[in-house]
Short mmCIF file of C-alpha atoms in Angstrom, two decimals:
data_model
loop_
_atom_site.label_atom_id
_atom_site.label_comp_id
_atom_site.label_asym_id
_atom_site.label_seq_id
_atom_site.Cartn_x
_atom_site.Cartn_y
_atom_site.Cartn_z
CA MET A 260 37.45 56.35 -55.09
CA PRO A 261 36.87 58.80 -52.18
CA ALA A 262 39.28 61.69 -51.82
CA ASN A 263 40.51 60.43 -48.46
CA ASP A 264 41.83 57.28 -50.12
CA GLY A 265 45.20 57.71 -51.75
CA MET A 266 45.13 57.79 -55.53
CA THR A 267 48.07 56.90 -57.72
CA VAL A 268 48.37 59.56 -60.42
CA ALA A 269 50.79 59.74 -63.33
CA ILE A 270 51.73 63.14 -64.73
CA LEU A 271 52.83 63.13 -68.37
CA GLY A 272 54.73 66.38 -68.87
CA PRO A 273 55.68 67.81 -65.45
CA GLY A 274 56.14 71.37 -66.77
CA GLY A 275 54.32 74.50 -65.60
CA ILE A 276 50.85 73.00 -65.25
CA GLY A 277 51.83 69.35 -64.85
CA GLY A 278 54.48 70.14 -62.26
CA LEU A 279 52.07 72.29 -60.26
CA LEU A 280 49.42 69.56 -60.22
CA ALA A 281 52.01 66.90 -59.39
CA ALA A 282 53.26 68.86 -56.39
CA LEU A 283 49.78 69.72 -55.11
CA LEU A 284 48.58 66.11 -55.39
CA SER A 285 51.71 64.82 -53.65
CA ARG A 286 51.32 67.36 -50.85
CA SER A 287 47.71 66.21 -50.50
CA GLY A 288 48.86 62.66 -49.79
CA HIS A 289 48.60 60.94 -53.15
CA ARG A 290 51.24 58.89 -54.90
CA VAL A 291 52.53 60.79 -57.94
CA ILE A 292 54.62 59.39 -60.79
CA CYS A 293 56.03 62.00 -63.18
CA LEU A 294 56.81 60.80 -66.71
CA ALA A 295 59.52 62.71 -68.58
CA GLY A 296 62.89 62.41 -70.30
CA ASP A 297 65.92 60.96 -68.52
CA GLU A 298 67.37 64.22 -67.23
CA THR A 299 64.07 65.64 -65.93
CA ALA A 300 63.01 62.31 -64.42
CA GLN A 301 66.31 62.02 -62.57
CA ALA A 302 66.05 65.57 -61.22
CA LEU A 303 62.46 65.14 -60.04
CA GLY A 304 63.09 61.75 -58.47
CA THR A 305 66.05 63.16 -56.56
CA LYS A 306 64.81 66.53 -55.32
CA GLY A 307 61.05 66.51 -55.87
CA ILE A 308 59.15 69.55 -57.12
CA HIS A 309 59.45 73.02 -55.58
CA VAL A 310 56.52 75.38 -56.07
CA ARG A 311 56.42 79.13 -55.54
CA SER A 312 52.83 80.33 -55.44
CA GLY A 313 50.98 83.22 -53.87
CA LEU A 314 47.88 81.04 -53.68
CA PHE A 315 49.34 77.72 -52.55
CA GLY A 316 52.51 78.90 -50.79
CA ASP A 317 56.14 77.93 -51.29
CA PHE A 318 56.73 74.22 -50.76
CA THR A 319 58.61 71.17 -51.97
CA ALA A 320 56.80 67.88 -52.59
CA PRO A 321 58.38 64.47 -53.26
CA VAL A 322 57.40 62.62 -56.42
CA GLU A 323 58.42 59.43 -58.16
CA ALA A 324 59.69 59.80 -61.71
CA ASP A 325 60.29 57.54 -64.69
CA THR A 326 60.64 57.74 -68.45
CA GLU A 327 57.68 55.40 -69.02
CA LEU A 328 54.60 54.19 -67.16
CA ARG A 329 55.33 50.70 -65.84
CA GLU A 330 52.23 49.97 -63.72
CA PRO A 331 48.50 50.81 -63.71
CA VAL A 332 47.44 54.13 -62.17
CA ASP A 333 44.07 55.61 -61.22
CA ALA A 334 44.58 58.54 -63.59
CA CYS A 335 47.16 59.87 -66.02
CA LEU A 336 47.11 63.67 -66.35
CA ILE A 337 48.51 64.76 -69.72
CA ALA A 338 50.07 68.21 -69.52
CA VAL A 339 52.31 68.36 -72.60
CA LYS A 340 51.83 70.82 -75.47
CA ALA A 341 49.82 69.60 -78.45
CA THR A 342 53.00 69.72 -80.56
CA ALA A 343 54.62 67.11 -78.30
CA LEU A 344 51.59 64.87 -77.75
CA ASP A 345 52.32 62.06 -80.23
CA ALA A 346 55.87 61.56 -79.02
CA ALA A 347 54.89 61.84 -75.35
CA LEU A 348 52.18 59.18 -75.58
CA THR A 349 54.83 56.52 -76.17
CA ARG A 350 55.56 56.91 -72.43
CA VAL A 351 52.05 55.66 -71.57
CA PRO A 352 51.42 52.22 -73.13
CA PRO A 353 47.67 51.47 -73.24
CA THR A 354 48.22 47.93 -72.00
CA VAL A 355 49.98 49.25 -68.90
CA LEU A 356 47.49 52.04 -68.15
CA GLY A 357 44.60 49.61 -68.10
CA ASP A 358 41.49 51.06 -66.42
CA GLY A 359 43.05 54.42 -65.53
CA LEU A 360 41.50 57.71 -66.58
CA VAL A 361 43.30 59.71 -69.27
CA VAL A 362 42.95 63.41 -68.45
CA PRO A 363 44.36 65.74 -71.12
CA PHE A 364 44.99 69.39 -70.15
CA LEU A 365 45.58 70.41 -73.76
CA ASN A 366 44.56 73.37 -75.86
CA GLY A 367 42.22 72.73 -78.76
CA VAL A 368 39.24 70.46 -79.33
CA GLU A 369 40.52 67.56 -81.44
CA HIS A 370 42.79 65.72 -79.00
CA PRO A 371 40.06 63.77 -77.12
CA GLU A 372 39.16 61.83 -80.25
CA LEU A 373 42.84 61.14 -80.93
CA LEU A 374 43.27 59.79 -77.41
CA ARG A 375 40.14 57.66 -77.74
CA THR A 376 41.69 55.85 -80.69
CA ARG A 377 44.57 54.83 -78.40
CA TYR A 378 42.99 54.36 -74.96
CA ARG A 379 39.58 53.23 -73.73
CA ARG A 380 36.94 55.64 -75.05
CA ASP A 381 35.10 55.69 -71.73
CA ARG A 382 38.24 56.58 -69.79
CA VAL A 383 39.27 59.77 -71.64
CA ALA A 384 38.21 62.76 -69.51
CA PRO A 385 39.27 66.10 -71.04
CA ALA A 386 40.05 68.97 -68.68
CA ALA A 387 40.66 72.69 -68.96
CA ILE A 388 42.63 74.67 -66.40
CA ARG A 389 42.69 78.40 -65.78
CA ALA A 390 46.07 79.23 -64.26
CA GLU A 391 49.39 80.63 -65.37
CA SER A 392 52.19 78.40 -64.18
CA THR A 393 55.74 78.22 -65.52
CA ARG A 394 58.54 75.70 -65.24
CA VAL A 395 61.69 77.78 -64.72
CA ALA A 396 63.90 74.66 -64.37
CA PRO A 397 63.28 70.92 -63.91
CA GLY A 398 61.31 70.62 -60.67
CA GLU A 399 61.03 74.42 -60.20
CA ILE A 400 57.51 75.77 -60.74
CA GLU A 401 56.27 79.36 -60.46
CA HIS A 402 52.49 79.72 -60.24
CA GLY A 403 51.71 83.35 -60.98
CA THR A 404 47.93 83.72 -60.93
CA PRO A 405 45.84 84.19 -57.76
CA PHE A 406 43.59 81.38 -58.97
CA ALA A 407 43.67 77.84 -60.31
CA GLU A 408 40.41 76.43 -61.63
CA ILE A 409 39.78 73.13 -63.42
CA ASP A 410 36.83 72.13 -65.59
CA LEU A 411 36.60 68.35 -65.90
CA THR A 412 34.38 66.61 -68.43
CA GLY A 413 34.04 63.45 -70.54
CA ASP A 414 30.72 62.40 -72.05
CA PRO A 415 31.34 58.61 -72.05
CA VAL A 416 33.19 58.51 -68.70
CA PRO A 417 31.25 57.07 -65.73
CA ASP A 418 30.00 59.85 -63.45
CA ASP A 419 31.48 58.27 -60.34
CA ARG A 420 34.97 58.23 -61.86
CA LEU A 421 34.75 61.91 -62.82
CA ALA A 422 33.39 62.83 -59.40
CA ALA A 423 36.12 60.95 -57.55
CA LEU A 424 38.91 62.59 -59.53
CA ALA A 425 37.30 66.02 -59.21
CA GLN A 426 37.11 65.54 -55.44
CA VAL A 427 40.80 64.64 -55.28
CA LEU A 428 41.88 67.60 -57.45
CA ASP A 429 39.67 70.04 -55.55
CA ALA A 430 40.98 68.86 -52.18
CA ALA A 431 44.54 69.28 -53.45
CA GLY A 432 43.99 72.98 -54.22
CA PRO A 433 42.53 73.87 -57.63
CA THR A 434 38.81 74.63 -57.61
CA THR A 435 37.47 71.75 -59.70
CA ARG A 436 34.05 71.34 -61.29
CA VAL A 437 32.59 68.52 -63.38
CA HIS A 438 30.70 69.58 -66.51
CA ALA A 439 28.19 67.30 -68.19
CA ASP A 440 28.64 68.57 -71.76
CA GLU A 441 32.08 67.83 -73.19
CA ALA A 442 31.67 69.86 -76.40
CA ALA A 443 30.43 72.91 -74.52
CA THR A 444 33.35 72.72 -72.08
CA LEU A 445 36.02 72.37 -74.77
CA TRP A 446 34.57 75.08 -76.99
CA ALA A 447 34.15 77.47 -74.06
CA LYS A 448 37.93 77.47 -73.77
CA MET A 449 38.62 77.26 -77.51
CA SER A 450 36.38 80.19 -78.47
CA LEU A 451 38.13 82.40 -75.92
CA LEU A 452 41.65 81.12 -76.58
CA ALA A 453 41.76 81.20 -80.38
CA PRO A 454 41.30 84.97 -80.94
CA PHE A 455 43.63 85.75 -78.02
CA ALA A 456 46.37 83.38 -79.20
CA LEU A 457 46.18 84.23 -82.90
CA LEU A 458 46.20 88.02 -82.49
CA THR A 459 48.82 88.31 -79.73
CA THR A 460 51.14 85.96 -81.62
CA ARG A 461 50.60 87.50 -85.07
CA TYR A 462 51.35 91.04 -83.87
CA ALA A 463 53.74 90.14 -81.02
CA LEU A 464 51.74 92.33 -78.65
CA PRO A 465 50.11 91.77 -75.24
CA VAL A 466 46.34 91.78 -74.98
CA GLY A 467 46.14 95.44 -73.91
CA ASP A 468 47.63 96.59 -77.21
CA ILE A 469 45.46 94.14 -79.17
CA ARG A 470 42.20 95.36 -77.68
CA THR A 471 43.08 99.00 -78.37
CA GLY A 472 45.21 99.00 -81.54
CA HIS A 473 43.57 95.99 -83.22
CA ARG A 474 40.08 96.11 -81.74
CA GLU A 475 38.20 95.92 -85.04
CA GLU A 476 40.09 92.76 -85.94
CA LEU A 477 39.50 91.38 -82.45
CA LEU A 478 35.75 92.02 -82.75
CA ALA A 479 35.60 90.29 -86.14
CA LEU A 480 37.64 87.32 -84.95
CA VAL A 481 35.52 86.90 -81.81
CA ASP A 482 32.40 86.88 -83.99
CA GLU A 483 33.92 84.16 -86.18
CA ALA A 484 35.07 82.01 -83.26
CA THR A 485 31.72 82.38 -81.51
CA ALA A 486 29.81 81.39 -84.66
CA VAL A 487 31.85 78.19 -84.94
CA SER A 488 31.59 77.53 -81.20
CA SER A 489 27.82 77.94 -81.22
CA THR A 490 27.46 75.46 -84.08
CA CYS A 491 29.71 72.96 -82.27
CA GLY A 492 27.74 73.17 -79.00
CA GLY A 493 29.76 75.85 -77.21
CA PRO A 494 29.16 79.42 -76.04
CA SER A 495 27.36 81.71 -78.48
CA ASP A 496 27.72 85.19 -76.97
CA PRO A 497 30.58 87.28 -78.42
CA ALA A 498 29.96 90.05 -75.86
CA GLN A 499 30.82 87.62 -73.08
CA ALA A 500 34.17 86.80 -74.68
CA LEU A 501 34.96 90.49 -75.22
CA ALA A 502 34.21 91.23 -71.58
CA ARG A 503 36.73 88.55 -70.59
CA TYR A 504 39.43 90.04 -72.83
CA ASP A 505 38.73 93.54 -71.50
CA ALA A 506 39.18 92.23 -67.95
CA PHE A 507 42.64 90.75 -68.65
CA PRO A 508 45.60 92.75 -67.30
CA ALA A 509 46.96 94.81 -70.22
CA THR A 510 50.33 93.03 -70.15
CA THR A 511 48.82 89.52 -70.51
CA LYS A 512 50.38 87.39 -73.24
CA SER A 513 49.07 84.13 -74.68
CA SER A 514 51.03 80.92 -74.23
CA MET A 515 51.36 80.74 -78.03
CA GLN A 516 52.93 84.19 -78.06
CA ARG A 517 55.37 83.15 -75.32
CA ASP A 518 56.28 80.06 -77.33
CA ALA A 519 56.93 82.25 -80.40
CA GLU A 520 59.16 84.58 -78.35
CA ALA A 521 61.14 81.60 -77.06
CA GLY A 522 61.48 79.99 -80.50
CA ARG A 523 59.43 76.94 -79.46
CA PRO A 524 57.00 75.12 -81.77
CA LEU A 525 53.55 76.74 -81.78
CA GLU A 526 50.22 75.05 -81.13
CA LEU A 527 48.99 76.80 -84.27
CA ASP A 528 47.39 73.72 -85.80
CA ALA A 529 45.74 72.59 -82.54
CA ILE A 530 44.18 76.04 -82.06
CA GLY A 531 43.96 77.94 -85.36
CA GLY A 532 43.94 74.89 -87.60
CA ALA A 533 41.23 73.19 -85.55
CA LEU A 534 39.09 76.33 -85.69
CA LEU A 535 39.40 76.46 -89.49
CA ARG A 536 38.60 72.74 -89.85
CA ALA A 537 35.48 73.05 -87.69
CA ALA A 538 34.38 76.13 -89.66
CA GLU A 539 34.84 74.27 -92.95
CA ARG A 540 32.88 71.25 -91.72
CA HIS A 541 29.92 73.47 -90.88
CA GLY A 542 30.19 75.86 -93.83
CA ILE A 543 30.94 78.92 -91.69
CA PRO A 544 33.07 81.65 -93.34
CA VAL A 545 36.01 82.72 -91.12
CA PRO A 546 38.06 85.11 -93.29
CA VAL A 547 39.94 86.82 -90.45
CA ALA A 548 40.96 83.53 -88.81
CA THR A 549 41.94 82.11 -92.20
CA ARG A 550 44.17 85.10 -92.93
CA LEU A 551 45.84 85.11 -89.50
CA VAL A 552 46.57 81.37 -89.56
CA GLY A 553 47.95 81.74 -93.09
CA GLU A 554 50.19 84.64 -92.11
CA LEU A 555 51.54 82.77 -89.09
CA ARG A 556 52.23 79.69 -91.19
CA ALA A 557 53.93 81.82 -93.84
CA ALA A 558 56.15 83.23 -91.10
CA GLY A 559 57.45 79.75 -90.47
CA HIS A 560 55.16 78.76 -87.63
#
């Protein structure tokens, strides 16, 4: 479907990322249906979504909202946390979704296979987004980074479907690229995210303090994550990951750390647990990751 034709897009989880994408797509002329609980759905359906963004401006966009998908859509963007995925999927019955693409913006590497047991295998198109965006209240989104970039992939998904969605997302605002190798795309994010999330959360420190006060541990953990990533088809250069961490503003916190500070459930299993399971499958020793995941679990996470 060309970008100048209106798509109908469902957004499952209109929080920081989902709300931002919903508002941008609506502003771009597409029909957007947000799927959420009663209270949030009522608020969004009444007042739309207001975005404050240095990159995209301050604007309010109208959206439709419901507690469940009740008609086919061209794509359903899934923007819930991994901890809420199972419960959230009850809002998107496979028989209703039909031929629509399922586009998860989730951390980790195991969710595509889970989704392919529920929806059509050749319609699950995983995505990764680089942006910090926060829901401060229902329908109130603050996008804090001077960038928003999406990597879209999906090995069994027809190229024309990926290209059409990428065109629509790119035209709406976020720089969007299609990547041919699903494993490489997912592990590129995972191998960077896992050390960052585990260390900042374990020590309750921003990345600046981690890379100075815990650098030896960071180096060891990056080596472990890169070894697993390389075996699974992802990036294999630890120096590249370290350069990314060193470029982060010193005060940067991981989303897992923010969840811990707020007392929310952590995506520890989707990130740390998935790293350990992949390492075990391939016989790769990951002692630092194993210890950190164990300590976080022992702390009640």
